[in-house]
Short mmCIF file of C-alpha atoms in Angstrom, two decimals:
data_model
loop_
_atom_site.label_atom_id
_atom_site.label_comp_id
_atom_site.label_asym_id
_atom_site.label_seq_id
_atom_site.Cartn_x
_atom_site.Cartn_y
_atom_site.Cartn_z
CA MET A 1 11.51 -4.87 -99.14
CA ASN A 2 10.10 -7.11 -102.15
CA ILE A 3 13.08 -9.31 -102.35
CA ILE A 4 12.71 -9.42 -106.51
CA VAL A 5 13.32 -5.55 -105.71
CA LEU A 6 16.58 -6.37 -104.02
CA SER A 7 17.78 -8.63 -106.06
CA VAL A 8 17.70 -6.36 -109.19
CA PHE A 9 18.77 -3.52 -106.83
CA TYR A 10 21.85 -5.57 -105.96
CA SER A 11 22.47 -7.14 -109.34
CA LEU A 12 22.26 -3.76 -110.23
CA VAL A 13 24.93 -1.76 -108.01
CA LEU A 14 27.04 -5.29 -109.38
CA ILE A 15 27.38 -4.13 -112.25
CA LEU A 16 28.29 -1.05 -112.01
CA VAL A 17 31.43 -2.22 -109.63
CA GLY A 18 31.90 -4.09 -113.05
CA ILE A 19 31.73 -1.53 -115.21
CA PHE A 20 34.11 0.47 -112.98
CA SER A 21 36.55 -2.29 -112.31
CA TRP A 22 37.41 -1.61 -116.04
CA GLY A 23 38.62 1.97 -115.31
CA PHE A 24 41.54 0.18 -113.50
CA VAL A 25 42.82 -1.54 -116.60
CA ASP A 26 46.74 -0.56 -117.03
CA ALA A 27 47.51 1.68 -119.11
CA ASN A 28 50.85 -0.70 -120.84
CA MET A 29 48.30 -3.67 -120.70
CA PRO A 30 47.46 -5.61 -123.98
CA ILE A 31 44.11 -5.60 -122.87
CA ARG A 32 41.24 -2.82 -124.17
CA THR A 33 38.80 -0.79 -122.08
CA VAL A 34 36.69 2.05 -122.60
CA PRO A 35 38.42 5.18 -122.84
CA LEU A 36 36.03 7.28 -120.65
CA LEU A 37 36.09 4.77 -117.86
CA TYR A 38 40.01 4.93 -117.87
CA GLU A 39 39.44 9.26 -118.12
CA PHE A 40 37.00 8.26 -115.05
CA VAL A 41 39.27 6.67 -112.81
CA VAL A 42 42.55 8.60 -113.42
CA LEU A 43 41.69 12.15 -113.89
CA LEU A 44 38.39 12.41 -111.77
CA ARG A 45 39.52 10.78 -108.79
CA PRO A 46 37.42 12.42 -106.43
CA TRP A 47 34.90 11.16 -108.29
CA ALA A 48 35.94 7.59 -108.49
CA ALA A 49 36.61 7.26 -104.74
CA VAL A 50 33.09 8.52 -104.29
CA SER A 51 32.01 6.44 -106.72
CA TYR A 52 33.88 3.40 -105.26
CA VAL A 53 32.98 4.12 -101.49
CA ALA A 54 29.08 4.63 -102.62
CA LEU A 55 28.88 1.34 -104.16
CA GLN A 56 31.14 -0.38 -101.57
CA ALA A 57 27.94 0.95 -99.34
CA LEU A 58 25.60 0.42 -101.37
CA LEU A 59 26.34 -3.07 -101.58
CA PHE A 60 26.86 -3.36 -98.04
CA VAL A 61 23.34 -2.30 -97.12
CA GLY A 62 21.63 -5.27 -100.20
CA TYR A 63 23.73 -7.80 -98.20
CA ILE A 64 22.63 -6.70 -94.45
CA LEU A 65 19.11 -6.84 -95.92
CA PHE A 66 18.88 -10.03 -97.40
CA LEU A 67 20.43 -11.07 -94.12
CA TYR A 68 17.62 -9.80 -92.37
CA GLN A 69 14.91 -11.37 -95.00
CA ILE A 70 16.80 -14.79 -94.17
CA TYR A 71 16.89 -14.47 -90.75
CA ARG A 72 12.85 -13.75 -90.64
CA LYS A 73 12.33 -16.94 -93.05
CA ARG A 74 11.51 -14.52 -96.27
CA MET A 75 13.98 -15.96 -98.29
CA LEU A 76 14.20 -19.22 -99.30
CA LEU A 77 17.89 -21.27 -100.25
CA LYS A 78 16.99 -21.13 -103.35
CA HIS A 79 16.98 -17.62 -103.71
CA VAL A 80 20.27 -16.93 -102.24
CA ILE A 81 21.73 -19.55 -104.40
CA VAL A 82 20.30 -17.63 -107.90
CA LEU A 83 21.07 -14.49 -106.08
CA MET A 84 24.58 -16.06 -105.74
CA SER A 85 24.57 -17.66 -109.26
CA VAL A 86 23.65 -13.80 -110.69
CA SER A 87 26.57 -12.47 -108.56
CA ALA A 88 29.10 -15.12 -109.46
CA ALA A 89 27.86 -14.16 -113.19
CA ILE A 90 28.35 -10.25 -112.88
CA LEU A 91 31.85 -10.44 -111.58
CA LEU A 92 32.84 -12.83 -113.53
CA PHE A 93 32.85 -10.20 -116.68
CA SER A 94 34.66 -7.60 -114.12
CA PHE A 95 38.50 -6.47 -114.23
CA PRO A 96 40.87 -7.14 -111.18
CA GLY A 97 41.26 -3.86 -111.12
CA PHE A 98 40.93 -3.55 -107.28
CA SER A 99 44.11 -5.71 -106.76
CA TYR A 100 46.87 -6.83 -109.24
CA ASP A 101 47.44 -10.07 -107.73
CA VAL A 102 45.79 -12.44 -110.00
CA PHE A 103 48.61 -11.12 -112.55
CA ASN A 104 50.98 -12.05 -110.04
CA TYR A 105 49.57 -15.58 -109.81
CA ILE A 106 49.72 -15.71 -114.16
CA ALA A 107 53.69 -14.76 -113.95
CA THR A 108 54.24 -17.28 -111.32
CA ALA A 109 52.87 -19.96 -113.36
CA LYS A 110 53.81 -18.90 -116.63
CA ILE A 111 57.57 -18.83 -114.66
CA THR A 112 56.44 -22.65 -113.94
CA PHE A 113 54.64 -24.21 -116.97
CA LEU A 114 55.83 -21.80 -119.57
CA TYR A 115 59.45 -21.13 -118.85
CA ARG A 116 59.46 -24.23 -116.55
CA GLU A 117 61.78 -22.51 -113.82
CA ASN A 118 61.68 -22.88 -110.67
CA PRO A 119 58.96 -20.14 -109.28
CA TYR A 120 60.84 -20.17 -105.88
CA LEU A 121 64.16 -18.81 -107.44
CA ILE A 122 63.60 -17.24 -110.44
CA MET A 123 61.42 -13.84 -110.53
CA PRO A 124 59.47 -12.83 -113.80
CA ILE A 125 61.93 -9.85 -114.23
CA ASP A 126 64.75 -12.55 -114.76
CA ILE A 127 62.83 -13.48 -118.12
CA PRO A 128 63.81 -9.90 -119.78
CA ASN A 129 61.49 -10.65 -122.69
CA GLU A 130 58.33 -11.85 -121.07
CA PRO A 131 55.84 -9.31 -122.14
CA MET A 132 54.02 -9.04 -118.91
CA LEU A 133 57.27 -7.17 -116.61
CA ARG A 134 55.06 -3.96 -118.64
CA PHE A 135 52.65 -4.04 -116.09
CA LEU A 136 53.78 -6.73 -113.47
CA HIS A 137 53.61 -4.77 -110.23
CA ALA A 138 55.65 -7.66 -108.73
CA SER A 139 58.05 -8.31 -111.09
CA ASN A 140 61.30 -8.47 -108.82
CA LYS A 141 59.59 -11.07 -106.62
CA VAL A 142 59.68 -15.15 -106.55
CA ALA A 143 56.75 -17.05 -105.68
CA LEU A 144 54.97 -16.07 -102.25
CA TYR A 145 52.68 -19.14 -102.00
CA GLY A 146 53.07 -22.72 -101.11
CA PRO A 147 54.01 -25.33 -104.00
CA VAL A 148 50.16 -26.93 -103.79
CA TRP A 149 49.05 -23.63 -105.00
CA ILE A 150 51.67 -23.18 -107.90
CA ALA A 151 50.49 -27.25 -108.66
CA LEU A 152 46.91 -25.98 -108.68
CA THR A 153 47.45 -23.16 -111.23
CA GLY A 154 48.82 -25.06 -113.89
CA VAL A 155 44.71 -25.54 -114.51
CA PRO A 156 43.72 -22.35 -115.17
CA TYR A 157 46.90 -21.10 -116.73
CA ILE A 158 47.04 -24.17 -119.24
CA LEU A 159 43.20 -23.75 -120.16
CA GLY A 160 43.91 -19.54 -120.77
CA PHE A 161 45.89 -21.12 -123.87
CA ASN A 162 48.75 -18.12 -123.49
CA ASN A 163 46.18 -15.50 -124.32
CA LEU A 164 45.87 -12.48 -121.05
CA LEU A 165 41.81 -12.59 -120.81
CA LEU A 166 40.95 -15.92 -121.61
CA THR A 167 43.99 -16.57 -118.59
CA ILE A 168 42.26 -13.96 -116.28
CA GLY A 169 39.00 -15.39 -117.02
CA MET A 170 40.33 -18.76 -116.14
CA PHE A 171 41.72 -17.82 -113.05
CA LYS A 172 38.76 -16.05 -111.92
CA LEU A 173 36.82 -19.42 -112.94
CA PHE A 174 39.02 -21.35 -111.26
CA ALA A 175 37.91 -18.82 -108.12
CA ALA A 176 34.52 -19.35 -108.55
CA ALA A 177 34.81 -23.32 -108.64
CA PHE A 178 36.50 -23.17 -104.79
CA TYR A 179 33.81 -20.32 -104.10
CA VAL A 180 31.41 -22.97 -104.59
CA GLY A 181 33.31 -25.68 -102.80
CA VAL A 182 32.83 -23.81 -99.69
CA LEU A 183 29.32 -22.87 -100.22
CA SER A 184 28.97 -26.63 -100.41
CA LEU A 185 30.56 -27.55 -97.51
CA VAL A 186 29.04 -24.56 -95.56
CA TRP A 187 25.85 -25.47 -96.33
CA LYS A 188 26.58 -29.51 -95.49
CA ARG A 189 28.11 -28.75 -92.17
CA SER A 190 25.22 -25.88 -91.21
CA LYS A 191 22.08 -26.84 -92.94
CA SER A 192 21.24 -23.03 -92.84
CA ALA A 193 20.62 -20.47 -95.61
CA PHE A 194 21.61 -17.46 -93.26
CA SER A 195 25.16 -19.57 -93.07
CA VAL A 196 25.78 -19.64 -96.81
CA ALA A 197 24.03 -16.04 -97.34
CA PHE A 198 26.31 -15.16 -94.63
CA PHE A 199 29.39 -16.42 -97.06
CA GLY A 200 28.26 -16.26 -100.76
CA LEU A 201 26.54 -12.93 -100.14
CA ASN A 202 28.91 -10.91 -99.01
CA PRO A 203 30.57 -8.12 -101.17
CA LEU A 204 33.89 -8.46 -99.90
CA VAL A 205 33.89 -12.42 -100.86
CA LEU A 206 32.49 -11.93 -103.99
CA ILE A 207 34.59 -8.64 -104.97
CA GLU A 208 38.17 -10.05 -103.81
CA THR A 209 36.60 -14.21 -104.98
CA LEU A 210 34.76 -13.72 -108.17
CA GLY A 211 36.19 -10.04 -108.76
CA SER A 212 39.88 -10.36 -108.01
CA GLY A 213 40.07 -13.91 -108.04
CA HIS A 214 42.29 -14.74 -104.50
CA ASN A 215 43.34 -17.82 -103.73
CA ASP A 216 42.65 -17.54 -99.93
CA ILE A 217 38.80 -19.17 -100.86
CA VAL A 218 41.25 -22.05 -102.36
CA MET A 219 43.00 -22.05 -98.93
CA MET A 220 39.52 -22.02 -96.85
CA PHE A 221 37.44 -24.35 -99.26
CA PHE A 222 41.25 -27.06 -98.09
CA ALA A 223 40.88 -26.08 -94.46
CA LEU A 224 36.77 -26.89 -94.73
CA LEU A 225 36.97 -29.89 -96.04
CA SER A 226 39.65 -30.79 -93.57
CA PHE A 227 36.97 -30.52 -90.90
CA GLU A 228 34.30 -31.82 -93.23
CA LEU A 229 36.29 -34.68 -93.41
CA ILE A 230 36.96 -35.39 -89.68
CA ALA A 231 33.89 -35.03 -89.38
CA ARG A 232 33.29 -38.70 -91.59
CA LYS A 233 35.98 -39.92 -89.74
CA ARG A 234 38.42 -40.27 -93.51
CA TRP A 235 41.56 -39.23 -91.21
CA TYR A 236 44.15 -39.76 -93.90
CA TRP A 237 42.07 -37.32 -96.74
CA SER A 238 41.32 -34.69 -93.58
CA LEU A 239 45.22 -34.84 -93.15
CA VAL A 240 45.82 -34.66 -96.76
CA ALA A 241 43.02 -31.58 -97.01
CA LEU A 242 44.83 -29.63 -94.09
CA LEU A 243 48.27 -29.67 -95.45
CA ALA A 244 46.72 -28.86 -99.09
CA SER A 245 45.26 -26.06 -96.97
CA ILE A 246 48.79 -24.98 -94.91
CA LEU A 247 50.95 -25.56 -98.20
CA ILE A 248 48.14 -22.90 -100.51
CA LYS A 249 49.26 -20.18 -98.12
CA PHE A 250 50.42 -20.61 -95.09
CA ALA A 251 47.89 -19.04 -92.99
CA THR A 252 45.74 -22.00 -92.19
CA VAL A 253 48.68 -23.35 -89.85
CA PHE A 254 46.91 -21.58 -87.21
CA LEU A 255 43.87 -23.92 -87.16
CA LEU A 256 46.80 -27.04 -86.56
CA PRO A 257 45.89 -26.94 -82.68
CA VAL A 258 42.12 -26.78 -83.02
CA TYR A 259 42.52 -29.45 -85.82
CA VAL A 260 44.47 -31.64 -83.58
CA VAL A 261 41.61 -31.43 -80.71
CA THR A 262 38.63 -32.00 -82.98
CA PHE A 263 40.60 -34.88 -84.25
CA ALA A 264 41.47 -36.46 -81.06
CA MET A 265 38.03 -35.87 -79.93
CA VAL A 266 36.57 -37.34 -82.63
CA VAL A 267 38.83 -40.74 -82.41
CA GLN A 268 38.65 -41.18 -78.87
CA GLY A 269 34.18 -40.84 -79.74
CA LYS A 270 33.61 -37.90 -77.64
CA PRO A 271 31.25 -35.76 -78.82
CA ILE A 272 32.30 -32.49 -81.23
CA ARG A 273 30.40 -29.67 -80.31
CA TRP A 274 30.64 -28.04 -83.95
CA GLU A 275 29.96 -24.64 -82.90
CA SER A 276 32.97 -24.33 -80.58
CA VAL A 277 35.05 -25.42 -82.92
CA TRP A 278 34.26 -23.13 -85.31
CA ARG A 279 34.17 -20.60 -83.11
CA TRP A 280 37.80 -21.20 -82.25
CA CYS A 281 38.64 -21.58 -85.52
CA ALA A 282 37.35 -18.25 -86.47
CA ILE A 283 39.31 -16.78 -83.35
CA VAL A 284 42.57 -18.34 -84.46
CA MET A 285 41.73 -16.93 -88.07
CA TYR A 286 41.78 -13.79 -86.46
CA MET A 287 44.56 -14.12 -85.10
CA ILE A 288 46.50 -14.35 -88.13
CA PHE A 289 44.53 -12.25 -89.80
CA PHE A 290 45.83 -9.36 -86.90
CA LEU A 291 49.36 -10.32 -87.19
CA SER A 292 49.25 -10.03 -90.98
CA PRO A 293 50.85 -6.64 -90.81
CA ILE A 294 53.93 -7.98 -89.46
CA ARG A 295 55.16 -9.51 -92.97
CA GLU A 296 52.92 -7.01 -94.74
CA GLU A 297 49.57 -5.52 -94.09
CA ILE A 298 45.97 -5.97 -93.42
CA TYR A 299 44.58 -6.96 -96.59
CA ALA A 300 41.05 -6.95 -97.52
CA TRP A 301 40.63 -10.42 -99.03
CA TYR A 302 42.18 -11.62 -95.29
CA LEU A 303 39.15 -11.53 -93.80
CA LEU A 304 38.22 -14.55 -96.10
CA TRP A 305 39.83 -16.69 -93.49
CA PRO A 306 38.04 -16.41 -90.42
CA LEU A 307 34.90 -15.29 -92.30
CA THR A 308 34.08 -19.00 -93.53
CA PHE A 309 34.45 -20.21 -89.60
CA VAL A 310 31.97 -16.89 -88.64
CA ALA A 311 29.65 -17.94 -90.95
CA LEU A 312 29.01 -21.90 -89.49
CA GLY A 313 28.30 -19.35 -86.21
CA SER A 314 25.37 -18.64 -84.75
CA PRO A 315 23.11 -15.97 -86.38
CA TRP A 316 24.09 -12.36 -84.92
CA SER A 317 26.81 -13.71 -82.55
CA TRP A 318 29.24 -10.90 -81.82
CA LEU A 319 31.87 -12.26 -83.96
CA GLN A 320 29.15 -12.16 -86.61
CA ILE A 321 28.72 -8.70 -86.22
CA THR A 322 32.45 -7.76 -85.94
CA THR A 323 32.74 -9.43 -89.08
CA LEU A 324 30.88 -7.56 -90.58
CA GLY A 325 32.10 -4.87 -89.25
CA PHE A 326 35.31 -5.56 -91.03
CA ALA A 327 34.07 -6.58 -93.91
CA PHE A 328 32.20 -3.18 -94.56
CA GLY A 329 35.68 -1.37 -93.64
CA LEU A 330 37.99 -3.59 -95.34
CA PRO A 331 36.96 -2.67 -99.13
CA LEU A 332 37.37 0.83 -98.04
CA ARG A 333 41.44 0.70 -97.60
CA PHE A 334 41.66 0.66 -101.52
CA ALA A 335 39.33 4.35 -101.49
CA PRO A 336 42.58 6.72 -100.56
CA PHE A 337 43.70 4.70 -103.30
CA VAL A 338 41.58 5.90 -105.99
CA TYR A 339 41.58 9.26 -104.59
CA HIS A 340 45.04 9.44 -104.42
CA ARG A 341 46.59 7.05 -106.66
CA ASN A 342 49.62 6.65 -104.36
CA TRP A 343 49.81 4.27 -101.53
CA GLY A 344 52.07 7.04 -99.37
CA GLY A 345 50.98 9.99 -97.67
CA VAL A 346 47.98 10.27 -95.59
CA THR A 347 46.06 6.68 -97.59
CA PRO A 348 48.45 4.09 -94.51
CA LEU A 349 46.45 5.96 -92.10
CA THR A 350 43.50 6.17 -93.67
CA LYS A 351 43.73 2.43 -94.55
CA LYS A 352 43.65 2.42 -90.70
CA LEU A 353 41.08 4.03 -89.82
CA VAL A 354 38.49 2.30 -91.84
CA THR A 355 39.91 -0.72 -91.07
CA PHE A 356 39.11 -0.78 -87.34
CA ILE A 357 36.34 1.89 -86.69
CA PRO A 358 33.80 0.25 -88.92
CA PRO A 359 33.90 -2.83 -86.45
CA ALA A 360 34.16 -0.94 -83.18
CA VAL A 361 31.33 0.84 -84.07
CA PHE A 362 29.71 -2.53 -85.14
CA MET A 363 30.35 -3.52 -81.61
CA GLY A 364 29.28 -0.68 -80.30
CA LEU A 365 25.31 -0.90 -81.56
CA TYR A 366 25.49 -4.56 -80.64
CA ALA A 367 26.37 -3.80 -76.82
CA ALA A 368 23.99 -1.03 -77.13
CA HIS A 369 21.35 -3.31 -78.43
CA LYS A 370 21.97 -6.22 -75.88
CA LYS A 371 21.68 -3.48 -73.13
CA LYS A 372 18.01 -2.47 -74.31
CA MET B 1 75.56 39.40 -114.38
CA LYS B 2 77.16 38.18 -117.65
CA LYS B 3 79.66 37.21 -115.06
CA GLN B 4 77.24 34.95 -113.15
CA TYR B 5 75.71 33.36 -115.94
CA PHE B 6 79.53 32.72 -117.38
CA LEU B 7 80.23 30.91 -113.60
CA TYR B 8 76.95 29.06 -113.86
CA ILE B 9 77.63 27.35 -116.68
CA LEU B 10 81.44 26.72 -115.90
CA LEU B 11 79.65 25.24 -112.17
CA VAL B 12 77.16 22.64 -114.71
CA PHE B 13 80.25 21.84 -117.10
CA ALA B 14 82.32 20.77 -114.06
CA ALA B 15 79.55 18.91 -112.16
CA PHE B 16 79.29 16.77 -115.51
CA LEU B 17 83.08 16.14 -115.83
CA TRP B 18 83.35 14.95 -111.89
CA THR B 19 80.90 13.04 -112.09
CA THR B 20 81.86 9.38 -112.72
CA THR B 21 79.95 6.00 -113.80
CA VAL B 22 79.38 4.28 -110.79
CA ARG B 23 78.55 0.12 -111.30
CA ALA B 24 78.28 -2.21 -108.74
CA GLU B 25 81.28 -4.35 -108.74
CA TYR B 26 80.29 -8.28 -109.05
CA VAL B 27 81.00 -9.58 -105.66
CA LEU B 28 81.76 -13.10 -104.32
CA PRO B 29 80.87 -14.86 -101.24
CA TYR B 30 82.55 -15.52 -98.52
CA PRO B 31 83.98 -19.09 -98.25
CA GLY B 32 82.02 -21.06 -96.03
CA SER B 33 83.11 -24.40 -94.23
CA MET B 34 86.22 -25.49 -94.99
CA PRO B 35 88.27 -28.73 -95.56
CA GLY B 36 88.47 -29.90 -92.06
CA SER B 37 85.11 -28.08 -90.60
CA LYS B 38 82.80 -30.62 -89.11
CA PHE B 39 80.11 -29.24 -91.58
CA TYR B 40 82.16 -28.91 -94.28
CA LEU B 41 80.86 -32.81 -95.75
CA LEU B 42 77.73 -31.21 -94.87
CA SER B 43 78.10 -28.42 -96.95
CA ARG B 44 79.40 -30.68 -99.72
CA ILE B 45 76.15 -32.66 -99.74
CA ALA B 46 73.80 -29.44 -99.34
CA ASP B 47 75.62 -28.36 -102.69
CA SER B 48 74.67 -31.73 -104.68
CA LEU B 49 71.48 -31.92 -103.34
CA LYS B 50 70.42 -28.49 -104.64
CA ARG B 51 71.13 -29.41 -107.90
CA TYR B 52 67.17 -30.76 -107.15
CA TRP B 53 66.13 -27.36 -106.28
CA TYR B 54 67.76 -25.68 -108.99
CA TRP B 55 65.76 -27.01 -112.14
CA GLY B 56 65.55 -24.73 -114.92
CA SER B 57 67.67 -23.62 -117.05
CA ILE B 58 68.26 -20.31 -115.31
CA ALA B 59 68.06 -21.70 -112.56
CA SER B 60 70.41 -24.13 -113.01
CA LEU B 61 72.65 -21.50 -114.47
CA GLN B 62 72.66 -20.04 -111.55
CA TYR B 63 72.90 -22.46 -109.64
CA HIS B 64 76.51 -23.23 -111.34
CA LEU B 65 77.64 -20.00 -111.44
CA GLN B 66 77.26 -19.45 -107.57
CA LEU B 67 78.89 -22.82 -106.47
CA SER B 68 82.09 -22.13 -109.06
CA ASP B 69 82.24 -18.59 -107.16
CA LYS B 70 82.01 -20.57 -103.86
CA TYR B 71 84.83 -22.71 -104.71
CA LEU B 72 86.83 -20.21 -106.31
CA VAL B 73 86.96 -18.64 -102.63
CA GLU B 74 87.38 -21.89 -101.61
CA ALA B 75 90.56 -22.17 -102.99
CA LYS B 76 91.65 -18.62 -102.76
CA THR B 77 91.32 -19.65 -98.80
CA LEU B 78 93.21 -22.52 -99.07
CA PHE B 79 96.13 -21.23 -101.07
CA GLU B 80 96.62 -18.59 -98.80
CA TYR B 81 97.04 -21.17 -96.02
CA GLN B 82 99.54 -23.07 -98.06
CA GLN B 83 96.77 -25.90 -98.22
CA TYR B 84 98.09 -26.64 -102.34
CA VAL B 85 96.71 -30.10 -102.61
CA LEU B 86 93.45 -28.83 -100.70
CA ALA B 87 93.28 -25.91 -103.00
CA VAL B 88 93.97 -27.31 -106.79
CA ASP B 89 90.74 -29.57 -106.04
CA ALA B 90 88.67 -26.67 -105.34
CA LEU B 91 90.10 -24.79 -107.93
CA THR B 92 89.60 -27.68 -110.08
CA ARG B 93 85.94 -28.28 -108.80
CA SER B 94 85.58 -24.34 -109.59
CA ASN B 95 86.70 -25.02 -113.00
CA GLU B 96 84.23 -27.33 -113.90
CA GLN B 97 81.44 -25.54 -112.60
CA PHE B 98 82.27 -22.29 -114.86
CA THR B 99 82.86 -24.96 -118.36
CA VAL B 100 78.91 -25.26 -118.07
CA LEU B 101 77.75 -22.10 -118.04
CA PRO B 102 78.02 -21.34 -121.54
CA GLY B 103 76.36 -24.31 -122.78
CA LEU B 104 73.80 -23.36 -120.34
CA LEU B 105 73.58 -19.70 -121.70
CA HIS B 106 73.05 -21.14 -125.33
CA GLU B 107 70.27 -23.61 -124.27
CA ILE B 108 68.93 -20.66 -122.37
CA GLU B 109 68.59 -18.81 -125.45
CA LYS B 110 67.72 -21.57 -127.56
CA GLU B 111 64.39 -21.49 -125.35
CA GLY B 112 63.26 -17.87 -126.20
CA LYS B 113 64.07 -16.81 -123.18
CA ASN B 114 66.60 -13.25 -122.88
CA VAL B 115 70.30 -13.78 -121.87
CA SER B 116 71.41 -10.08 -122.79
CA LYS B 117 71.42 -9.93 -118.67
CA LEU B 118 72.58 -13.48 -117.57
CA ARG B 119 75.58 -12.55 -120.62
CA GLN B 120 76.56 -9.95 -118.48
CA LYS B 121 76.87 -11.91 -115.43
CA ILE B 122 78.56 -14.26 -116.55
CA SER B 123 81.18 -11.82 -118.28
CA GLU B 124 81.39 -9.88 -114.95
CA ALA B 125 81.80 -13.66 -113.21
CA SER B 126 84.45 -14.31 -115.86
CA GLU B 127 86.56 -11.02 -114.88
CA LYS B 128 85.97 -11.48 -111.30
CA HIS B 129 87.37 -14.90 -111.66
CA LEU B 130 90.41 -13.96 -113.75
CA LYS B 131 91.14 -11.10 -111.92
CA THR B 132 91.51 -13.52 -108.28
CA LEU B 133 92.98 -16.30 -110.04
CA ASP B 134 95.59 -13.32 -111.07
CA GLY B 135 95.63 -12.23 -107.32
CA ILE B 136 96.75 -15.79 -106.55
CA GLN B 137 99.51 -16.53 -108.60
CA THR B 138 101.28 -13.95 -107.62
CA GLU B 139 101.29 -15.08 -104.24
CA VAL B 140 102.49 -19.15 -105.09
CA PRO B 141 105.34 -20.43 -106.22
CA ALA B 142 105.49 -21.65 -110.12
CA GLN B 143 106.05 -25.27 -108.79
CA TYR B 144 105.39 -27.52 -106.04
CA VAL B 145 106.44 -31.18 -104.92
CA TRP B 146 103.94 -31.71 -102.13
CA LYS B 147 105.03 -34.16 -99.64
CA PRO B 148 103.09 -35.90 -97.18
CA GLU B 149 104.54 -37.95 -94.56
CA LYS B 150 103.33 -41.98 -95.60
CA LEU B 151 102.53 -41.11 -99.70
CA GLU B 152 104.38 -40.30 -102.32
CA PRO B 153 104.93 -36.76 -103.49
CA VAL B 154 102.64 -34.59 -105.10
CA PHE B 155 104.01 -32.83 -108.08
CA LEU B 156 101.88 -29.19 -108.52
CA ASP B 157 102.32 -27.33 -111.39
CA PHE B 158 100.96 -23.93 -110.71
CA THR B 159 101.61 -22.26 -114.00
CA LYS B 160 99.68 -24.85 -115.83
CA ILE B 161 97.35 -25.37 -113.37
CA PHE B 162 95.98 -21.13 -113.45
CA PHE B 163 97.05 -21.20 -117.15
CA GLU B 164 93.97 -23.89 -117.44
CA ALA B 165 91.44 -22.73 -115.24
CA LYS B 166 91.99 -18.83 -116.90
CA GLN B 167 91.68 -20.54 -120.40
CA LYS B 168 88.41 -22.08 -118.69
CA ARG B 169 87.31 -18.49 -117.75
CA ILE B 170 87.70 -16.79 -121.09
CA LEU B 171 84.43 -16.40 -122.76
#
């Protein structure tokens, strides 16, 4: 398939995703949306759900076709970079409607930098005249993230000049900067356009990072940076980077065993098999990914934890195929909510099915292909 | 049929009549480590250090209110065990913590934060503290002379002590 046609198709689907996201603007927000979009999402829920699934599926098909083209060397790194830049530009203008986490980040930043209160003690609801309370979903929670994340949010928050729309934009731009950071580290470690595209063009990564502005990208940037610094034998800064990563969202604490072994091997001058390091990093991050229901549930954006390392592995390995299965299924967890507009009823079961069936199917297909 | 309607209306009214307003009462904490315990000193050090964690005016108010509650419960327990000198010391600390609350509330208000809930909370705390103090006062004598073995006797005027403690809690 012609790469330009495919790129235009992919960009158009992303534009549609961006437009669709504006239908999820909360009625209590001081942000205006096109009434038609809001009515489509709220009143024509079956159609909205079908549209959401169709858009996600189309994006995924486009992504797989791109990966195939890159694997066949028909698409070069410069094409990937252009496509990622276009995707980022489109999604930066989308509304973070598929997850309201960015509003929680903003609220926590407001508690810290505007009200000058300890966000680990004071909840947004403790300030009854805070305008965000009208639409905030986690107003009765203290800060959930680490101190490094809270300190970092000062940058986008201050640059948002207390304007909600501008602040959302700044948080998304902030996530985009770390997305670029992760991509540059992936390139440095792999020198593979496939690895860069595997991460950078993944619809889940694009939507959750550039669309919803999740902070997982920041945590993964520092985690990857710590390994890059080990490779460069900059021990002290490597440790600082890992600590920063852990103190963003805590999940990367699971990387410690792999980190210690790698660290010891480099110190002893032993050769490092980076392929193996990335595999183990992916496995331990999958462990915490699967353990996340203990705390809450497996959210789509949690896939960024193992995916960052899976991208650095061999193309079309079993780990990559399984991850592709999850990358396809996890965004669909939002579909039953779009249809029912509540998280109860059949929604939890549907979420479980769409999470685990696609990777199982992908693995089955992979096994059948290998048998041939 | 009319009789049935009448009974129905009567039942609805009766339901309203029997409805009572339920409000969560202000609850004082359990007494933590008490003087004499190995952990008491650690608990006091932790109380002092927590001050740095409770930065921000609202958090600071919460910190002082929590300490005032904690020391009041400590005082109550010590009064019950007739450890009067220690009890008065705990009560004095509780008073000191409570005294800073109105100033903090004013500071929070000046910062543009809505203080209606906090004001209500402090008012409920004040009410609870006064009730607790009344309860303790009925159990102790008006005056008492504490005679330690090798030290000078200590005169304790409980009427004055409780009067001052209550004054500090009247908003």
